[in-house]
Amino acid sequence: MDLNADLGEGFGIWRLGDDHALLDLVTSANVACGFHGGDASTMRRVCAAAAERGVAVGAQVGYRDLAGFGRRHIAYDFAELRDEVTYQLGALEAFCRLFHTRVRYLKPHGALYHAAARDEAQAAALVAAVSGYDHELPVLCAPGSVLAQLAAGAGLRVVAEGFADRNYLPNGSLVPRTAANALVTDPDEVADRAVRMATERAVVAVDGRVVPCQVESICLHGDTPGAVASAALVRAALIDAGVTLSPFA
């Protein structure tokens, strides 16, 4: 099982989460590319630390929305979104090359993640960007989403991910972040959910129902309260359960 986290989301004097501590625990790093979060110096720093630890670097691409942290929907033109995603891929790739690594996958962030899960035009723009940039680049996204379907149809590798620190609805989708119960913050509960995802390919929804969750990667949010403690507990629990942790890319 792969364990990924959203990293490098601070910019300027603002730091969000403990990137270096999380890089000691995860196998893949979703690095912000400067649009929803991150900046050039932050990308350089995170790429260097990830390369040193053998952590796979993925481009976490988002809307051009630093003020809203990429969590506000933007109605993009197809070509503009395609090109802005390509731009972000290239920016992160430049810093990866400095440290003899490369961008190994793409994952959309925030509002773009959710839009691409249901909006064919925005999902198609992401697929076009990846296909044009590197057809071998995997796409990390929600299983069964529109993005997953279009990416698979275009011959791209689709990697399904689950969220140990997010609550799920009975239909298998995430509880919206606007809801009070969107996040799971108790580290023990987060660890239990991660183990169930890895060993049973299932998750308990908010109504207590057990729903399928066929994933290859488990995400922990670097900006979630107690993220480092949760990640450490998740890693230990997965290893204790006999789960081998390694990057999918």
Tab-separated table of C-alpha atoms in Angstrom, residues 37-217:
chain	number	residue	atom	x	y	z
A	37	GLY	CA	-0.331	26.639	-2.435
A	38	GLY	CA	3.427	26.412	-2.487
A	39	ASP	CA	6.038	28.540	-4.222
A	40	ALA	CA	9.361	28.027	-5.967
A	41	SER	CA	11.472	27.827	-2.805
A	42	THR	CA	9.002	25.496	-1.121
A	43	MET	CA	8.919	23.190	-4.148
A	44	ARG	CA	12.717	23.076	-4.192
A	45	ARG	CA	12.910	22.307	-0.470
A	46	VAL	CA	10.295	19.539	-0.564
A	47	CYS	CA	11.730	17.933	-3.718
A	48	ALA	CA	15.194	17.865	-2.145
A	49	ALA	CA	13.903	16.277	1.056
A	50	ALA	CA	11.746	13.756	-0.804
A	51	ALA	CA	14.630	12.693	-3.054
A	52	GLU	CA	16.893	12.262	-0.031
A	53	ARG	CA	14.356	9.922	1.575
A	54	GLY	CA	13.368	8.005	-1.556
A	55	VAL	CA	9.810	9.344	-1.433
A	56	ALA	CA	7.994	9.514	-4.785
A	57	VAL	CA	7.090	13.066	-5.861
A	58	GLY	CA	3.701	13.733	-7.427
A	59	ALA	CA	2.338	16.994	-8.809
A	60	GLN	CA	-0.632	18.192	-6.820
A	61	VAL	CA	-2.184	20.559	-9.333
A	62	GLY	CA	-4.932	22.995	-8.469
A	63	TYR	CA	-6.855	26.057	-9.469
A	64	ARG	CA	-4.995	29.382	-9.601
A	65	ASP	CA	-6.372	30.402	-6.195
A	66	LEU	CA	-3.813	31.022	-3.441
A	67	ALA	CA	-6.257	33.140	-1.437
A	68	GLY	CA	-8.861	30.380	-1.366
A	69	PHE	CA	-6.350	27.515	-1.075
A	70	GLY	CA	-7.817	26.032	-4.248
A	71	ARG	CA	-11.018	25.087	-2.482
A	72	ARG	CA	-13.287	27.395	-4.488
A	73	HIS	CA	-14.702	26.144	-7.767
A	74	ILE	CA	-13.569	27.970	-10.903
A	75	ALA	CA	-15.353	27.527	-14.222
A	76	TYR	CA	-12.326	27.162	-16.477
A	77	ASP	CA	-12.203	27.033	-20.248
A	78	PHE	CA	-10.971	23.577	-21.319
A	79	ALA	CA	-7.786	24.815	-23.003
A	80	GLU	CA	-6.897	27.192	-20.173
A	81	LEU	CA	-7.221	24.488	-17.519
A	82	ARG	CA	-5.249	22.017	-19.655
A	83	ASP	CA	-2.452	24.538	-20.083
A	84	GLU	CA	-2.358	25.619	-16.444
A	85	VAL	CA	-2.086	21.992	-15.360
A	86	THR	CA	0.734	21.462	-17.869
A	87	TYR	CA	2.450	24.572	-16.497
A	88	GLN	CA	2.312	23.192	-12.952
A	89	LEU	CA	3.694	19.827	-14.050
A	90	GLY	CA	6.623	21.502	-15.749
A	91	ALA	CA	7.393	23.752	-12.780
A	92	LEU	CA	7.605	20.841	-10.360
A	93	GLU	CA	9.568	18.726	-12.842
A	94	ALA	CA	12.264	21.418	-12.997
A	95	PHE	CA	12.887	21.163	-9.262
A	96	CYS	CA	12.760	17.368	-9.332
A	97	ARG	CA	15.523	17.331	-11.940
A	98	LEU	CA	17.816	19.298	-9.627
A	99	PHE	CA	17.752	16.350	-7.240
A	100	HIS	CA	17.879	13.531	-9.806
A	101	THR	CA	14.260	12.539	-9.443
A	102	ARG	CA	11.121	13.260	-11.472
A	103	VAL	CA	7.396	13.846	-11.222
A	104	ARG	CA	5.934	10.348	-10.899
A	105	TYR	CA	2.180	11.042	-10.908
A	106	LEU	CA	-0.486	13.731	-10.923
A	107	LYS	CA	-3.161	14.368	-8.333
A	108	PRO	CA	-5.671	17.241	-8.469
A	109	HIS	CA	-6.221	19.310	-5.337
A	110	GLY	CA	-9.278	20.578	-3.513
A	111	ALA	CA	-12.075	21.976	-5.647
A	112	LEU	CA	-10.394	20.709	-8.813
A	113	TYR	CA	-10.285	17.185	-7.343
A	114	HIS	CA	-14.006	17.273	-6.681
A	115	ALA	CA	-14.906	18.983	-9.959
A	116	ALA	CA	-12.926	16.424	-11.973
A	117	ALA	CA	-14.743	13.655	-10.114
A	118	ARG	CA	-18.048	14.695	-11.705
A	119	ASP	CA	-17.412	17.338	-14.405
A	120	GLU	CA	-16.466	15.804	-17.745
A	121	ALA	CA	-14.975	18.991	-19.186
A	122	GLN	CA	-12.615	19.609	-16.282
A	123	ALA	CA	-11.686	15.931	-16.057
A	124	ALA	CA	-10.982	15.914	-19.795
A	125	ALA	CA	-8.677	18.922	-19.411
A	126	LEU	CA	-6.650	17.055	-16.781
A	127	VAL	CA	-6.463	13.969	-18.985
A	128	ALA	CA	-5.356	16.077	-21.950
A	129	ALA	CA	-2.615	17.699	-19.868
A	130	VAL	CA	-1.255	14.381	-18.648
A	131	SER	CA	-1.519	12.724	-22.053
A	132	GLY	CA	0.339	15.568	-23.707
A	133	TYR	CA	2.991	15.821	-21.007
A	134	ASP	CA	3.780	12.147	-20.341
A	135	HIS	CA	1.419	9.326	-21.259
A	136	GLU	CA	3.144	7.082	-18.695
A	137	LEU	CA	2.273	9.412	-15.812
A	138	PRO	CA	-0.314	7.842	-13.455
A	139	VAL	CA	-3.348	9.793	-12.262
A	140	LEU	CA	-4.160	9.545	-8.552
A	141	CYS	CA	-7.868	10.141	-7.985
A	142	ALA	CA	-11.131	8.911	-6.500
A	143	PRO	CA	-12.181	5.415	-7.636
A	144	GLY	CA	-15.118	5.407	-10.025
A	145	SER	CA	-14.902	9.163	-10.633
A	146	VAL	CA	-15.362	10.781	-14.031
A	147	LEU	CA	-11.628	11.551	-14.013
A	148	ALA	CA	-10.822	7.893	-13.354
A	149	GLN	CA	-13.071	6.793	-16.209
A	150	LEU	CA	-11.725	9.302	-18.741
A	151	ALA	CA	-8.112	8.680	-17.771
A	152	ALA	CA	-8.536	4.917	-18.135
A	153	GLY	CA	-10.286	5.459	-21.465
A	154	ALA	CA	-7.284	7.469	-22.654
A	155	GLY	CA	-4.941	4.626	-21.739
A	156	LEU	CA	-3.523	6.313	-18.636
A	157	ARG	CA	-2.797	4.396	-15.458
A	158	VAL	CA	-5.387	5.230	-12.814
A	159	VAL	CA	-4.490	4.820	-9.146
A	160	ALA	CA	-7.451	4.867	-6.768
A	161	GLU	CA	-6.971	6.546	-3.408
A	162	GLY	CA	-8.795	6.558	-0.114
A	163	PHE	CA	-8.767	9.056	2.753
A	164	ALA	CA	-8.190	7.689	6.231
A	165	ASP	CA	-8.754	11.112	7.800
A	166	ARG	CA	-11.968	11.967	5.951
A	167	ASN	CA	-15.490	10.688	6.555
A	168	TYR	CA	-17.426	8.945	3.784
A	169	LEU	CA	-21.048	9.030	2.722
A	170	PRO	CA	-22.950	5.751	2.148
A	171	ASN	CA	-22.505	6.163	-1.638
A	172	GLY	CA	-18.713	6.023	-1.231
A	173	SER	CA	-18.091	9.740	-1.766
A	174	LEU	CA	-16.444	12.055	0.763
A	175	VAL	CA	-18.440	14.103	3.243
A	176	PRO	CA	-18.129	17.725	1.983
A	177	ARG	CA	-15.552	19.818	3.829
A	178	THR	CA	-18.309	22.304	4.658
A	179	ALA	CA	-19.899	19.678	6.953
A	180	ALA	CA	-18.961	19.552	10.629
A	181	ASN	CA	-18.053	15.865	10.440
A	182	ALA	CA	-15.919	16.045	7.291
A	183	LEU	CA	-12.647	15.257	9.078
A	184	VAL	CA	-11.588	12.333	11.248
A	185	THR	CA	-9.114	13.781	13.749
A	186	ASP	CA	-8.672	11.005	16.339
A	187	PRO	CA	-5.318	9.334	15.449
A	188	ASP	CA	-6.447	5.889	16.636
A	189	GLU	CA	-9.568	6.058	14.495
A	190	VAL	CA	-7.557	7.267	11.502
A	191	ALA	CA	-5.188	4.312	11.931
A	192	ASP	CA	-8.043	1.818	12.223
A	193	ARG	CA	-9.629	3.181	9.056
A	194	ALA	CA	-6.332	2.964	7.174
A	195	VAL	CA	-5.846	-0.669	8.170
A	196	ARG	CA	-9.376	-1.553	7.069
A	197	MET	CA	-8.807	0.157	3.725
A	198	ALA	CA	-5.561	-1.751	3.203
A	199	THR	CA	-6.671	-5.172	4.394
A	200	GLU	CA	-10.420	-5.278	3.705
A	201	ARG	CA	-10.666	-2.675	0.911
A	202	ALA	CA	-13.582	-1.113	2.796
A	203	VAL	CA	-14.487	1.922	4.908
A	204	VAL	CA	-17.221	2.646	7.454
A	205	ALA	CA	-19.538	5.426	6.260
A	206	VAL	CA	-21.079	8.054	8.541
A	207	ASP	CA	-24.252	5.979	8.903
A	208	GLY	CA	-22.256	2.957	10.100
A	209	ARG	CA	-22.559	1.097	6.814
A	210	VAL	CA	-19.451	-0.685	5.503
A	211	VAL	CA	-18.861	0.358	1.895
A	212	PRO	CA	-16.273	-0.891	-0.628
A	213	CYS	CA	-13.090	1.177	-0.920
A	214	GLN	CA	-10.808	-0.424	-3.505
A	215	VAL	CA	-7.687	1.723	-3.271
A	216	GLU	CA	-3.951	1.496	-3.948
A	217	SER	CA	-2.997	4.605	-1.996
